[in-house]
Short mmCIF file of C-alpha atoms and ligand atoms in Angstrom, two decimals:
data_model
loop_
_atom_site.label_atom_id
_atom_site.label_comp_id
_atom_site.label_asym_id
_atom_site.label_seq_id
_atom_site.Cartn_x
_atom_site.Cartn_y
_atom_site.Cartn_z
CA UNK A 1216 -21.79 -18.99 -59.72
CA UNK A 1217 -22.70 -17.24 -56.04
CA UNK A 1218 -20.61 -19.36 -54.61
CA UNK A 1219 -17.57 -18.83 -56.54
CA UNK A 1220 -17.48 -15.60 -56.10
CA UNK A 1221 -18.17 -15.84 -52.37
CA UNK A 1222 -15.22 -17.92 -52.30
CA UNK A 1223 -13.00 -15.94 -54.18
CA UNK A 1224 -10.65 -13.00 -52.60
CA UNK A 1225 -10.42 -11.29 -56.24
CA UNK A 1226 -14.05 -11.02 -56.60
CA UNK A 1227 -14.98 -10.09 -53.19
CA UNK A 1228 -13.64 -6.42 -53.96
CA UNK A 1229 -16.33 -5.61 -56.27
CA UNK A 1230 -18.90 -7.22 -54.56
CA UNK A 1231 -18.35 -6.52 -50.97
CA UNK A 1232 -17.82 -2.68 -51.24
CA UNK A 1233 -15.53 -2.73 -47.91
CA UNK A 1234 -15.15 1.28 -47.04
CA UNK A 1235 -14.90 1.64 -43.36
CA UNK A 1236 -14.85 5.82 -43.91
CA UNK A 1237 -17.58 6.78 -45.76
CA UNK A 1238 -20.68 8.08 -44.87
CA UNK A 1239 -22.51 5.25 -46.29
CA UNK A 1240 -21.13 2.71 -43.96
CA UNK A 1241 -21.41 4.84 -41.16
CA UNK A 1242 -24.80 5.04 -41.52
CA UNK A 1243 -24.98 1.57 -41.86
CA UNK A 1244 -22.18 -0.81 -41.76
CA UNK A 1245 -24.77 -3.92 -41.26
CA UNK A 1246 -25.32 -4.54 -44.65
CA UNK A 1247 -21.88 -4.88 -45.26
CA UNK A 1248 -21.08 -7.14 -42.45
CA UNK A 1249 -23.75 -9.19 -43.71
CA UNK A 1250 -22.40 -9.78 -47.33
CA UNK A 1251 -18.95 -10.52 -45.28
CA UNK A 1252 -20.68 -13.04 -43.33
CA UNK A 1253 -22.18 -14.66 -46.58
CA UNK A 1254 -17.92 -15.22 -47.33
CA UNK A 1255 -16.03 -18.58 -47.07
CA UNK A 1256 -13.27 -17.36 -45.84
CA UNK A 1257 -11.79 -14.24 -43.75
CA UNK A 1258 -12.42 -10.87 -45.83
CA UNK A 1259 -8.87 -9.48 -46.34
CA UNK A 1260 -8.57 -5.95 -46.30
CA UNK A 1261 -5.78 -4.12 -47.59
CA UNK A 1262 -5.40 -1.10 -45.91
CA UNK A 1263 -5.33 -2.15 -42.84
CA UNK A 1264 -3.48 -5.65 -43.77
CA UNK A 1265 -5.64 -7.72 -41.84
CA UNK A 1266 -8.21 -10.74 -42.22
CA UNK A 1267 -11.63 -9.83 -41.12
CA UNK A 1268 -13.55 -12.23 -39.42
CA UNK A 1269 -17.71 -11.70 -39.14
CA UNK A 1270 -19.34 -14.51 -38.33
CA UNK A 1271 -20.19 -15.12 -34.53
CA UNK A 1272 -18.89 -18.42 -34.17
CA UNK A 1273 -15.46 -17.72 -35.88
CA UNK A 1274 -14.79 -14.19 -33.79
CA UNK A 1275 -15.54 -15.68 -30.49
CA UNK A 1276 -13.44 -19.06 -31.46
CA UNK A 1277 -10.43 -16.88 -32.58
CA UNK A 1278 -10.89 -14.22 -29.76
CA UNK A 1279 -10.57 -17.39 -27.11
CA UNK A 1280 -7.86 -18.95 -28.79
CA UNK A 1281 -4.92 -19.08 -27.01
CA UNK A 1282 -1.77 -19.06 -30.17
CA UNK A 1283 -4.16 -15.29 -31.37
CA UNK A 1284 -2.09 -12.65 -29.57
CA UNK A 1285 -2.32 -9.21 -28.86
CA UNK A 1286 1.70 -8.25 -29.15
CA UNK A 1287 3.13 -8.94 -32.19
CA UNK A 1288 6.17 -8.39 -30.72
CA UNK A 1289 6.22 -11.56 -28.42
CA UNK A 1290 6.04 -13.52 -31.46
CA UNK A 1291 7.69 -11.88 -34.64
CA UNK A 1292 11.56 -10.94 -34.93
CA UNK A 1293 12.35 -6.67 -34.25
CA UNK A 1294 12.51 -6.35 -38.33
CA UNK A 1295 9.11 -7.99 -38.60
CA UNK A 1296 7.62 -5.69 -36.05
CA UNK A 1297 9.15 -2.26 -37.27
CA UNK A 1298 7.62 -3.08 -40.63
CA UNK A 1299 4.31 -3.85 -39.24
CA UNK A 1300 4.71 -0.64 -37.48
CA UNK A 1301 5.57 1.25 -40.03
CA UNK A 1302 2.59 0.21 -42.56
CA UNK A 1303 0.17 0.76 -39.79
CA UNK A 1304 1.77 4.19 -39.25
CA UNK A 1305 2.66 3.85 -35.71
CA UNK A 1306 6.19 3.95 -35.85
CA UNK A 1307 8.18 7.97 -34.90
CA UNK A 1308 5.69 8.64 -31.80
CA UNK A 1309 7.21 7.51 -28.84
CA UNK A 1310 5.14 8.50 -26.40
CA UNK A 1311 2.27 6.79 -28.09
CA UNK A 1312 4.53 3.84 -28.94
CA UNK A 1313 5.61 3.14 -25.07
CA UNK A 1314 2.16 4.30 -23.13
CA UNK A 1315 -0.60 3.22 -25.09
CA UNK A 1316 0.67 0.68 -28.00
CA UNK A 1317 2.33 -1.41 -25.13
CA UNK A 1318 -0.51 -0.78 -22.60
CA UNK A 1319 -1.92 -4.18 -20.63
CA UNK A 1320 -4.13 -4.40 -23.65
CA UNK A 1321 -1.03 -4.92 -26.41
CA UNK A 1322 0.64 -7.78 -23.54
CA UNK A 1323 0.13 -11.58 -23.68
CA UNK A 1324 0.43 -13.93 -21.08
CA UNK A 1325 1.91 -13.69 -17.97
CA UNK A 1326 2.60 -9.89 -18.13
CA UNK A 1327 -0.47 -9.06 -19.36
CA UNK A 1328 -2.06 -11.59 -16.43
CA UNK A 1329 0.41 -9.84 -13.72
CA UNK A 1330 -1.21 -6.72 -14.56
CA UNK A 1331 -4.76 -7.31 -14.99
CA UNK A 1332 -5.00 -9.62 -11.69
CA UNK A 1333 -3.74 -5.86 -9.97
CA UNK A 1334 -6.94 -4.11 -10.93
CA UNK A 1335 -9.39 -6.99 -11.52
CA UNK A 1336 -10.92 -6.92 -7.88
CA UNK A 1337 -11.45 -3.28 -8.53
CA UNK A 1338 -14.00 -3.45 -11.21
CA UNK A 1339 -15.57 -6.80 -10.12
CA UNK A 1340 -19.64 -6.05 -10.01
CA UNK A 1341 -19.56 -5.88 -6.04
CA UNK A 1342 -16.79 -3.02 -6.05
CA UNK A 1343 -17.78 -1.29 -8.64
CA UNK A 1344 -21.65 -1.51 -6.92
CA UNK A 1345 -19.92 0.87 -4.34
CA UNK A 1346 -19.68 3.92 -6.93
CA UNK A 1347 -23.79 3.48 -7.27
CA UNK A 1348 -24.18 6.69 -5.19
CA UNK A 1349 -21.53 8.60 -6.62
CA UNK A 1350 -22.83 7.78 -9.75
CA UNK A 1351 -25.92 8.32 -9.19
CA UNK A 1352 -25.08 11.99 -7.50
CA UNK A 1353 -23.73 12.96 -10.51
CA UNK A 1354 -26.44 11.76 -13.34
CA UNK A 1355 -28.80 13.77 -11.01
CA UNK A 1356 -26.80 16.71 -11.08
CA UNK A 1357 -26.21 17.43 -14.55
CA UNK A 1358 -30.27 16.29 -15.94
CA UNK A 1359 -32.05 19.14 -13.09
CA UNK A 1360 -31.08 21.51 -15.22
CA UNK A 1361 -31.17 19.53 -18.81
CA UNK A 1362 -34.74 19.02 -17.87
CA UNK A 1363 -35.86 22.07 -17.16
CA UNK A 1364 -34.00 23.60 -20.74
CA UNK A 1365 -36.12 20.30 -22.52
CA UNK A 1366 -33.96 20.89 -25.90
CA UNK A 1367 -30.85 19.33 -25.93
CA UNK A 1368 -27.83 17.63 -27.87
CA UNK A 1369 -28.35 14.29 -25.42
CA UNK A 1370 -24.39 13.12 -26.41
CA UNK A 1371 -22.86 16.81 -26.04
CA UNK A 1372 -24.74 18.24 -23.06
CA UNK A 1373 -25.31 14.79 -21.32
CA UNK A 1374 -23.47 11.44 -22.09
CA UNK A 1375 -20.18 13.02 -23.32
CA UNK A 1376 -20.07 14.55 -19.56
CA UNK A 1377 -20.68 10.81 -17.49
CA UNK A 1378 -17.59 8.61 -18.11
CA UNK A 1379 -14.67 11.05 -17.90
CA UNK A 1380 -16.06 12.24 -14.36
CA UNK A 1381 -17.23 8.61 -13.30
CA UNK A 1382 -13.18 6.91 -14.12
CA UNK A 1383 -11.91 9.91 -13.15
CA UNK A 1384 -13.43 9.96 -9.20
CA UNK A 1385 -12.61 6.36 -9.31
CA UNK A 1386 -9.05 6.57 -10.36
CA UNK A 1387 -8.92 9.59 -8.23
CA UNK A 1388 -8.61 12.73 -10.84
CA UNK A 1389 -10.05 15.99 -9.20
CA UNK A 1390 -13.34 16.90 -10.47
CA UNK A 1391 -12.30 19.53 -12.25
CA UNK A 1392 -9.69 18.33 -14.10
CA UNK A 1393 -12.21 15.28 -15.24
CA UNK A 1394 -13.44 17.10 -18.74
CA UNK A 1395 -9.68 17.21 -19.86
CA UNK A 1396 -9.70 13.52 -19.69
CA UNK A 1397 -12.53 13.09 -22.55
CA UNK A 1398 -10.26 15.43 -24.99
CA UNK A 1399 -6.70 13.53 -24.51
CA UNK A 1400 -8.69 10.00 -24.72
CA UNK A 1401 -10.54 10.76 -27.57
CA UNK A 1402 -7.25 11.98 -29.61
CA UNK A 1403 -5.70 8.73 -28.57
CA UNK A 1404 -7.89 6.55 -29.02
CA UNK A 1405 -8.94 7.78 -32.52
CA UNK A 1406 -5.50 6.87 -33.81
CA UNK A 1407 -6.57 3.43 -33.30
CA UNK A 1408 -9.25 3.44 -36.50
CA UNK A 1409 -8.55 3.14 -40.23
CA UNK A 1410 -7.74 6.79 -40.67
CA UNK A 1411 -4.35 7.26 -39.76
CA UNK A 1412 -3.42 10.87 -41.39
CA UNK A 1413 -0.29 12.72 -39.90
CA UNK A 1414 -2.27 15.48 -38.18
CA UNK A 1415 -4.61 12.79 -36.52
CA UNK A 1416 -0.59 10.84 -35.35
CA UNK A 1417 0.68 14.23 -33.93
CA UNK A 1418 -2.81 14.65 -31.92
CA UNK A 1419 -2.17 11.30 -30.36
CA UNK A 1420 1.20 11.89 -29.52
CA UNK A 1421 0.69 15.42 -28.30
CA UNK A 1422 -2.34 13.83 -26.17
CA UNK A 1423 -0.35 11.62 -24.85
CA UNK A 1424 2.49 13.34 -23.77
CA UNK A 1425 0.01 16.04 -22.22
CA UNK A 1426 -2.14 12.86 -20.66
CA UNK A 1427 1.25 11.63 -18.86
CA UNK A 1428 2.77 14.57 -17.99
CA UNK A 1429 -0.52 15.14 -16.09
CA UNK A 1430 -0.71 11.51 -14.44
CA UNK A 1431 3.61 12.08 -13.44
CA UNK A 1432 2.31 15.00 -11.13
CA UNK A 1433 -0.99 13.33 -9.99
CA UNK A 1434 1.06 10.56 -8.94
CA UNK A 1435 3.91 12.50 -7.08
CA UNK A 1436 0.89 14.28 -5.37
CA UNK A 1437 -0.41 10.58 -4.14
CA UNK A 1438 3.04 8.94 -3.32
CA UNK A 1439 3.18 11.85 -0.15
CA UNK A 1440 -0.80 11.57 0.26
CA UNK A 1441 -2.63 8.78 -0.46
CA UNK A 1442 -6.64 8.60 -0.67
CA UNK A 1443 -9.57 6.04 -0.84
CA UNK A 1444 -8.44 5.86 -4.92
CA UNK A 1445 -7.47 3.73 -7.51
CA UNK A 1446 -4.53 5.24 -8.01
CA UNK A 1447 -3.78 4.79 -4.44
CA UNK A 1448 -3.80 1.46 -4.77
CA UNK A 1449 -2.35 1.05 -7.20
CA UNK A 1450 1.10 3.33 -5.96
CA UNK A 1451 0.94 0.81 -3.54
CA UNK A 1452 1.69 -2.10 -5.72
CA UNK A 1453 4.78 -0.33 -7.52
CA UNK A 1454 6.11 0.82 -4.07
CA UNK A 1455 5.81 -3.66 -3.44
CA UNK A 1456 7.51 -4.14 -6.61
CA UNK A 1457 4.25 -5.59 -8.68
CA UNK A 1458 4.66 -2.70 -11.32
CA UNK A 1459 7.52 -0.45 -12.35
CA UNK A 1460 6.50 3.15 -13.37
CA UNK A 1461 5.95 3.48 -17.03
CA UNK A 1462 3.49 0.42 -16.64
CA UNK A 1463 2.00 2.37 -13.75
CA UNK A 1464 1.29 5.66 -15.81
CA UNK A 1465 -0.01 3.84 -19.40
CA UNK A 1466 -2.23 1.47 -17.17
CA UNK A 1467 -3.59 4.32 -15.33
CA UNK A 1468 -3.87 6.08 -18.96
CA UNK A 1469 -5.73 2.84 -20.30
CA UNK A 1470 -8.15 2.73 -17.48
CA UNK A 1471 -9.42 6.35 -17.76
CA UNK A 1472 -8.99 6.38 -22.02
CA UNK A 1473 -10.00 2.95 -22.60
CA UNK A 1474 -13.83 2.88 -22.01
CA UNK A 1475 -14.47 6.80 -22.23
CA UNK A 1476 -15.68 7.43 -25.65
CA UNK A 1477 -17.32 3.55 -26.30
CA UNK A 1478 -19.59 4.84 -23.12
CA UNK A 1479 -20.58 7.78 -24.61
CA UNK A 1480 -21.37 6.25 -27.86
CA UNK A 1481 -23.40 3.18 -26.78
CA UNK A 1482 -24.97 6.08 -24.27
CA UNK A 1483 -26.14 7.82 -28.01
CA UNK A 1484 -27.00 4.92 -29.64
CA UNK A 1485 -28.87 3.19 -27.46
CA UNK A 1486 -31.08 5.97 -26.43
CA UNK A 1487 -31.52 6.48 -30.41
CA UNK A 1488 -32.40 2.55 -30.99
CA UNK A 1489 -34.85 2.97 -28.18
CA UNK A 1490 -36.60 6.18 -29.36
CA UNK A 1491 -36.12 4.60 -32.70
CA UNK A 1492 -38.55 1.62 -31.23
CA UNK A 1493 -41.26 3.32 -29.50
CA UNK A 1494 -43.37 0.07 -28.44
CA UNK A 1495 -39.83 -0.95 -26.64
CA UNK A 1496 -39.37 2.26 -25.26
CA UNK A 1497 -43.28 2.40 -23.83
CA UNK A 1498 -42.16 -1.23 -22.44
CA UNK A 1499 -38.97 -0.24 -20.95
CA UNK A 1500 -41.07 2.82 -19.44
CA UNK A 1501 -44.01 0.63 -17.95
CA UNK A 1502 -41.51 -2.33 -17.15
CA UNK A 1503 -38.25 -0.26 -15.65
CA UNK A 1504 -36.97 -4.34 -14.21
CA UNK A 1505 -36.19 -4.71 -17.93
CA UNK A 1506 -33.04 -2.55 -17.72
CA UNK A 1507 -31.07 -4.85 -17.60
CA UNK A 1508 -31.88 -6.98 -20.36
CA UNK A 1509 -32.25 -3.53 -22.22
CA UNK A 1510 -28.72 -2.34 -21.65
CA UNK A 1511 -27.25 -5.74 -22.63
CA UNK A 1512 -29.34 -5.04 -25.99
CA UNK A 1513 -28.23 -1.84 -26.83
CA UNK A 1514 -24.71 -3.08 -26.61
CA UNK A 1515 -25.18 -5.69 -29.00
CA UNK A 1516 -27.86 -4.09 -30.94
CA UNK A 1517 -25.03 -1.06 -32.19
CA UNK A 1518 -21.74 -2.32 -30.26
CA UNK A 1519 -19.56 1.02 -29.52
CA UNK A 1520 -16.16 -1.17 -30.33
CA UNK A 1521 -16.40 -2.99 -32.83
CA UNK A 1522 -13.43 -3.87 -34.35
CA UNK A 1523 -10.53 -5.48 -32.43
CA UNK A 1524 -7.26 -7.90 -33.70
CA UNK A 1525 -5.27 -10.50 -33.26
CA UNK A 1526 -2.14 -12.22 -34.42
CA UNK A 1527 -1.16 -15.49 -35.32
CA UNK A 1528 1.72 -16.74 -32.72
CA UNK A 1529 1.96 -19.75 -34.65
CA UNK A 1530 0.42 -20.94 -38.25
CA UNK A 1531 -3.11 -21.10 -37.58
CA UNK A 1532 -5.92 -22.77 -39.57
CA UNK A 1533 -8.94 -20.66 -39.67
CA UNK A 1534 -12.36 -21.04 -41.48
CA UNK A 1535 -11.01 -24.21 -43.17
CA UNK A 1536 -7.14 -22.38 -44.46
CA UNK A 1537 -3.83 -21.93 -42.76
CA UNK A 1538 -2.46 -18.74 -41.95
CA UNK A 1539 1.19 -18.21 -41.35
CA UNK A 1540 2.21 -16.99 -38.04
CA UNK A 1541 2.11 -13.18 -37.45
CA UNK A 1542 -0.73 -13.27 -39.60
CA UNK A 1543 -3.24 -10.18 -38.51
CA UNK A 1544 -7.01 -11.15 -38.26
CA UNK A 1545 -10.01 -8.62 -37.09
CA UNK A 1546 -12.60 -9.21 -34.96
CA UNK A 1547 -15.60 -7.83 -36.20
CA UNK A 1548 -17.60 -7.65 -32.79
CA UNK A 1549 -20.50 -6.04 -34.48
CA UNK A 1550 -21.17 -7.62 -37.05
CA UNK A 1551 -20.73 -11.08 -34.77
CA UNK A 1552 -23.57 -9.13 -32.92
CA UNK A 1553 -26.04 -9.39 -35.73
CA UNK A 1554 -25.20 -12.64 -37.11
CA UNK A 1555 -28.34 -14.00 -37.75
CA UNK A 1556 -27.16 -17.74 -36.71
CA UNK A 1557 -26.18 -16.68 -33.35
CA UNK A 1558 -29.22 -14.41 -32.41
CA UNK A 1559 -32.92 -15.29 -34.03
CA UNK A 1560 -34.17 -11.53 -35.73
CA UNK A 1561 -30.59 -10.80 -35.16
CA UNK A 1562 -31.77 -7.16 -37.08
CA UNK A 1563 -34.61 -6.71 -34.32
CA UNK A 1564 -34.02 -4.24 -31.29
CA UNK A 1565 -35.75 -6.47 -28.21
CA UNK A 1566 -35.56 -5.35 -24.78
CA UNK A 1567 -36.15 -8.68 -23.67
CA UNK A 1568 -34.12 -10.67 -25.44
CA UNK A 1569 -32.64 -13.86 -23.94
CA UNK A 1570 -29.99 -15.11 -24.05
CA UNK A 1571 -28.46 -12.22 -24.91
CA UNK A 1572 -24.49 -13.79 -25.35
CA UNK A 1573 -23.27 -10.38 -27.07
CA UNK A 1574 -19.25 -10.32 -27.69
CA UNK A 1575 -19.39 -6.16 -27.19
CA UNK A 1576 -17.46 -6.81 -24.38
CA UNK A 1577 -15.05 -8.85 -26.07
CA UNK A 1578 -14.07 -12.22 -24.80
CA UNK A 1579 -11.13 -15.05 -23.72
CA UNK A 1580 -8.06 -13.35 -21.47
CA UNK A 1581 -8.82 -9.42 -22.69
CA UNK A 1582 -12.25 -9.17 -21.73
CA UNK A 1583 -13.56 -5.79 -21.09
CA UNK A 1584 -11.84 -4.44 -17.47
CA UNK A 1585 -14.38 -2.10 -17.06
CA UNK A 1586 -17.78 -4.11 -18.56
CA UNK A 1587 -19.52 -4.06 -14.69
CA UNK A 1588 -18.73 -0.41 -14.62
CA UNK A 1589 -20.01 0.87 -18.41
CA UNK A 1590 -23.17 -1.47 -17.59
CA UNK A 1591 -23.65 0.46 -14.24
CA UNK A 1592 -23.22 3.99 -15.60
CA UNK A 1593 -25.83 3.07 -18.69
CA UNK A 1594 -28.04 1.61 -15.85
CA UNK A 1595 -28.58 4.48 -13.26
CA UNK A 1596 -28.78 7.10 -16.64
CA UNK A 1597 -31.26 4.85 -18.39
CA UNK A 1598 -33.45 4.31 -15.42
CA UNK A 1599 -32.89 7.96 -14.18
CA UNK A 1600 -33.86 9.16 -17.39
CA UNK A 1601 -36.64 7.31 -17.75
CA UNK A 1602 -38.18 7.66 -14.16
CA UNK A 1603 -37.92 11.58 -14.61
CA UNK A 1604 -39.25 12.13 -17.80
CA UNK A 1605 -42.70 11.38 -19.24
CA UNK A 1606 -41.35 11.28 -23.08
CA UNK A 1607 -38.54 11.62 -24.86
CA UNK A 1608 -38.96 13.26 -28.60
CA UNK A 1609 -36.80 12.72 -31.03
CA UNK A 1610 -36.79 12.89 -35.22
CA UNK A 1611 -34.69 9.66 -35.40
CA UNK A 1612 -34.22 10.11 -39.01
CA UNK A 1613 -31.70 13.21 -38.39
CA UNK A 1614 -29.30 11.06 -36.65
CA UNK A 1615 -25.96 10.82 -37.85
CA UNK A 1616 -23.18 8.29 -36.72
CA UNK A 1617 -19.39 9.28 -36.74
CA UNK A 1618 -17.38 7.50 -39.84
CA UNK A 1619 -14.83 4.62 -38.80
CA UNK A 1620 -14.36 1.10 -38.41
CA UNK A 1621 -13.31 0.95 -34.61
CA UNK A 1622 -15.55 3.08 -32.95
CA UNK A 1623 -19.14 3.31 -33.65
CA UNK A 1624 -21.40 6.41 -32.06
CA UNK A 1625 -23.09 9.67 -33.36
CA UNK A 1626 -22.09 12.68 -33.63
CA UNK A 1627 -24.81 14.41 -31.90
CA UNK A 1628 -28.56 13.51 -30.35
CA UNK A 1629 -30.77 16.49 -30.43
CA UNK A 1630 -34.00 15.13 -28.26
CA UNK A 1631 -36.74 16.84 -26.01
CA UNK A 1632 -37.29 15.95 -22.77
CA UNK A 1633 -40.96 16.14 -21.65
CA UNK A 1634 -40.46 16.38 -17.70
CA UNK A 1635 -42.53 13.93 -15.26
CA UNK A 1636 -44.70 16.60 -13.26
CA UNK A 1637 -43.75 15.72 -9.29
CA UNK A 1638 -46.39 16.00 -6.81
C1 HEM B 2865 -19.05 1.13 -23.24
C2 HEM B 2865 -18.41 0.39 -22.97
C3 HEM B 2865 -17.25 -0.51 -23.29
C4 HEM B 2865 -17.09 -1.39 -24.31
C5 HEM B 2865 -18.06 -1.72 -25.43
C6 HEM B 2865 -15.80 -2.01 -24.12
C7 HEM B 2865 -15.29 -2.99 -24.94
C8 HEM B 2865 -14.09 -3.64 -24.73
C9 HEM B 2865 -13.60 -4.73 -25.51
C10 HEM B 2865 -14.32 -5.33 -26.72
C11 HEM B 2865 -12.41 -5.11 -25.01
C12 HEM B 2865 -11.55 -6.30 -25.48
C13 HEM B 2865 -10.58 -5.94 -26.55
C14 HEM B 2865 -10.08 -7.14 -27.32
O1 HEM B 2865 -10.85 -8.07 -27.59
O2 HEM B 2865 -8.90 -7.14 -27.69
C15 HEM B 2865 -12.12 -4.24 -23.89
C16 HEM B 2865 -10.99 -4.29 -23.13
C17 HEM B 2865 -10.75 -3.41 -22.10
N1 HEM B 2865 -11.61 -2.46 -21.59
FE1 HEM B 2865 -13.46 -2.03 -22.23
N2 HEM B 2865 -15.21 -1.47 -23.01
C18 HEM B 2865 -16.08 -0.55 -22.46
C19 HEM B 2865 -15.90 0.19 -21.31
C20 HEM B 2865 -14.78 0.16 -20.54
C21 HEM B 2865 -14.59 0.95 -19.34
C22 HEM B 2865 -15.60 1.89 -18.70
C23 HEM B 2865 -13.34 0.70 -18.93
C24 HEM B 2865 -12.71 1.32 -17.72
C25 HEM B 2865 -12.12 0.70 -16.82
C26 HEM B 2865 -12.74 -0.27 -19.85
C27 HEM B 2865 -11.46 -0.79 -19.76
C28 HEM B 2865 -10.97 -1.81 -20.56
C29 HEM B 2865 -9.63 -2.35 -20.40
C30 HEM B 2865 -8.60 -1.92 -19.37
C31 HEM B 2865 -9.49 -3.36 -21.37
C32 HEM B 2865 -8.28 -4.26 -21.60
C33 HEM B 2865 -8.43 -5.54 -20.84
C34 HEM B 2865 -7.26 -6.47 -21.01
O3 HEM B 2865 -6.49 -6.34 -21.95
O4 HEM B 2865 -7.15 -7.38 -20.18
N3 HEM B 2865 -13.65 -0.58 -20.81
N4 HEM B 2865 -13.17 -3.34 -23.73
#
């Protein structure tokens, strides 16, 4: 009888209780996941027309696969693509329609490898090892005087300020223009989750618009000067003829929006899951060469993205049925992050767990640009936090996580820091 209705699309409504915007899955979307990844076959899910995938084995296979494509437009006629458009509510916002939905992360194949192979070297472990300092300058900076007020909101007074100043100084944005960035990524990027109401479509549009008007003159102010920057570099390569300038301004738009809020969420949340654990946060104090392992944990453990798609550039067959092609499918990178057949105690937080083959990061030919640089930034904050603190008190049970299916963070941390008395 189970298994009937596991295999049955009709029943699963009932059963499966799929609400990506309420409070109760925010709190905790895992039990959900986990009655999808008790299904036969890919949970569809009408609002969002798409076939959710769960299950470790079947994201990573479909997220590798070569004939699942980012751009439906490579593979479906103009008619097909407008209607798409228009059910996802994406259609009447150019600005958003040319800068972000046909960013490097929308392209397939050869443009999308033309553009990526421009910026890879930057972000490769060893270069991005070179912002340690900077980094590290900064994290310093803004917890003196955090410690000394002990109460704090850690995500508002803390995380929310790291990434925008960290992509910023690396693209080359001024400091001072760097807390602008957070405001125009988050409206952008927010437009990407289930709840696409008109006011939330005219904030991404508006951001946008504001977002490249901005980039336009930061760019003119390059061409005649250029720095030790990113963007530097990357003037360079248009002036060569590797990019023209719209694919200039919405790559330089996906490289400061694209990672901004998932750091500050997986900043949040992994703090939480470790005060939430105090025998691994006494570990992770006594043992600070656990970091590492740590970081990679609290990615998996509560993974900031995750919720990514695909289309079918050709009829597919996935978990045992064929699709037809332009079929949409979702990758449901955290819930393939606590799939129990994939990682033993897949519900346990573990410091030390190994292997640790998380998909937060994604994986196949649109793996995460910037994965060396979120894992350095949650690095030198973890360890810096750590090292000048004694304790960190927190009443885990007042911690509340942001509704939506794409994005997964809190709304706000309120912790005190104990300071570590120096000699
Ligand atoms: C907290 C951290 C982050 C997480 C969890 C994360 C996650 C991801 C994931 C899952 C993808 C693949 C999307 C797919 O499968 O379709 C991706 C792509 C991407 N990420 Fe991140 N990301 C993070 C931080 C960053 C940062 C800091 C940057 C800044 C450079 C960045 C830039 C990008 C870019 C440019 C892509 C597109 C790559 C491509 O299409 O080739 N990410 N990210």
């Amino acid at each position: 009888m189970l298994e009937d209705i596991l295999d049955s699309n009709i029943a699963i409504d009932t059963h499966i209780m799929f609400q990506p915007l309420t409070p109760a899955f925010a709190s905790n979307p895992y039990e959900v996941y986990a009655r999808l990844r008790a299904l036969k076959a890919p949970y569809y899910f009408e609002d969002m027309n798409v076939h959710l995938l769960s299950r470790y084995e079947d994201v990573e296979a479909v997220a590798r696969q070569g004939a699942m494509v980012r751009s439906l437009a490579a593979v479906m006629s103009e008619e097909f693509v407008l209607q798409e458009q228009k059910l996802a509510n994406f259609h009447d916002m150019p600005n958003h329609e040319q800068l972000v939905q046909l960013s490097m992360l929308e392209q397939d194949g050869h443009h999308h490898r033309r553009l990526r192979m421009l910026v890879l070297r930057e972000f490769s472990r060893q270069f991005v090892e070179k912002h340690r300092n900077m980094i590290q300058q900064y994290v310093d900076r803004l917890l003196t005087p955090l410690l000394e007020k002990r109460d704090i909101d850690f995500v508002a007074e803390l995380a929310a300020h790291v990434p925008g100043h960290i992509i910023g100084n690396i693209l080359g944005v001024p400091d001072e223009d760097c807390p602008q960035l957070r405001v125009w990524s988050e409206n952008i990027v927010q437009y990407f989750d289930a709840d696409r109401t008109e006011v939330n479509k005219q904030r991404a549009e508006s951001a946008t618009i504001e977002f490249k008007d901005y980039l336009v003159r930061l760019i003119a102010a390059r061409e005649n000067k250029p720095q030790d920057d990113l963007l530097s570099v990357l003037i360079a390569a248009k002036n060569a003829g590797e990019l023209d300038e719209t694919e200039l301004i919405s790559l330089s738009l996906l490289i400061l929006a694209g990672g901004h809020g998932s750091t500050i969420d997986v900043l949040g949340t992994g703090l939480l899951a470790l005060l939430s654990h105090p025998d691994q946060h006494k570990k992770l104090r006594s043992a600070p060469e656990l970091t590492g392992t740590a970081i990679h944990e609290m990615f998996r453990y509560d993974s900031p993205l995750p919720f990514f798609h695909r289309y079918a550039s050709e009829p597919v067959e996935v978990m045992g049925r064929t699709y037809p092609k332009g079929t949409k499918f979702g990758l449901l990178y955290g819930s393939a992050n606590r799939d129990p057949a994939q990682f033993p105690n897949a519900d346990k937080f573990d410091i030390e767990r190994a292997p640790n083959r998380h998909i937060a990061f994604g994986r196949g030919a649109h793996l995460c640009l910037g994965n060396n640089l979120a894992r350095l930034d949650m690095e030198i904050i973890f360890k810096t936090l750590l090292d000048r603190t004694k304790d960190i008190q927190c009443d885990v049970d007042q911690a509340r996580y942001k509704p939506g299916l794409s994005a997964r963070g809190l709304l706000e941390l309120p912790v005190r820091l104990i300071p570590e008395s120096r000699p």
